[in-house]
Coordinates of C-alpha atoms and ligand atoms in Angstrom, one line a residue:
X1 CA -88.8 -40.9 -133.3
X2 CA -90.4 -40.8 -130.1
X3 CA -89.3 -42.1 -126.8
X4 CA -91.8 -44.1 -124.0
X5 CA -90.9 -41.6 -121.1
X6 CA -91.1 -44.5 -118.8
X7 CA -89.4 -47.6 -120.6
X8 CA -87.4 -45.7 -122.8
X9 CA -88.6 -47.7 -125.6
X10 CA -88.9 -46.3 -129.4
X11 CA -92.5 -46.0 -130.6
X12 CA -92.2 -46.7 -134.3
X13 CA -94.8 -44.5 -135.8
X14 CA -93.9 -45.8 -139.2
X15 CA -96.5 -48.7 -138.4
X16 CA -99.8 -48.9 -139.5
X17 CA -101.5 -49.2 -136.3
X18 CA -98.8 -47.4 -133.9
X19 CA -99.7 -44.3 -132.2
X20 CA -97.5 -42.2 -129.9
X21 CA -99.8 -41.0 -126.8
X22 CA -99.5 -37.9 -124.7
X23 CA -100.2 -37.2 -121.4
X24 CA -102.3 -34.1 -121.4
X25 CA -100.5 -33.4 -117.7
X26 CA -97.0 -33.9 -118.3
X27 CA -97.0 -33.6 -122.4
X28 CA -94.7 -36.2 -122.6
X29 CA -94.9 -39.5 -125.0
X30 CA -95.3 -43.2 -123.8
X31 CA -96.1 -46.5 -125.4
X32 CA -99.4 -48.2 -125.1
X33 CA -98.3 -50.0 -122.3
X34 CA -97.6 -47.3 -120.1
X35 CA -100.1 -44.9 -120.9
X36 CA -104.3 -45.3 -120.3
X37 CA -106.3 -44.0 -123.4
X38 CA -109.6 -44.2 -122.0
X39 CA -108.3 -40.9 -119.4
X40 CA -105.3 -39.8 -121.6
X41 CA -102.9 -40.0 -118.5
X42 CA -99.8 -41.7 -118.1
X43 CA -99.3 -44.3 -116.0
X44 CA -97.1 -42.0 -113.5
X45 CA -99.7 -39.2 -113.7
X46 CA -102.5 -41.8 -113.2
X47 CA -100.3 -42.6 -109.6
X48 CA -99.8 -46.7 -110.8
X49 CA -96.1 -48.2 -109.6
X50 CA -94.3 -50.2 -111.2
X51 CA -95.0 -52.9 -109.4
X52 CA -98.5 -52.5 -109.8
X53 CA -98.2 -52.4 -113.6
X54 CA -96.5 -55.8 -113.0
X55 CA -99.3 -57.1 -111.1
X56 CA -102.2 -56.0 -113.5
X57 CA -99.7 -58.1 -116.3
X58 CA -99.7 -60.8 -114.4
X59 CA -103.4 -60.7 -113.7
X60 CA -103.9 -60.5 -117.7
X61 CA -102.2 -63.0 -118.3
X62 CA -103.8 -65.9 -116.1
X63 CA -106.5 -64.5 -117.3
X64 CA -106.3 -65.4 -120.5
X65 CA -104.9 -68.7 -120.1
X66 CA -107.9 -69.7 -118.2
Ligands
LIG101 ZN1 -93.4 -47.7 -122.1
LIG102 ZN1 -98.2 -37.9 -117.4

């Protein structure tokens, strides 16, 4: 099973609707969480911290309280 590169976290591709992605720069997988579809980057090759990524959650999520 693959591995997220960057939270180390199992992508179970024995679901339905799960997809491993990979980074056409550094071929290596990541979950949806960490990895941009619409430029097929990871989130390290895209240049976003961590701390960004926690920001942009953040953001989403007043969002969609709002
Ligand atoms: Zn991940
Ligand atoms: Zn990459």
């Amino acid at each position: 099973m693959p591995l997220c590169k960057t939270c180390k976290e199992r992508i179970d591709l024995s679901q339905p609707y799960v997809r491993v992605n990979i980074c056409w720069k550094c071929r290596k997988t990541f979950c949806d969480l960490h990895f941009d579809k619409s430029k097929n980057l990871c989130n390290r090759c895209l240049g976003i911290s961590k701390e960004e990524m926690e920001a942009r959650k953040g953001f989403r999520f007043s969002f969609i309280r709002r």
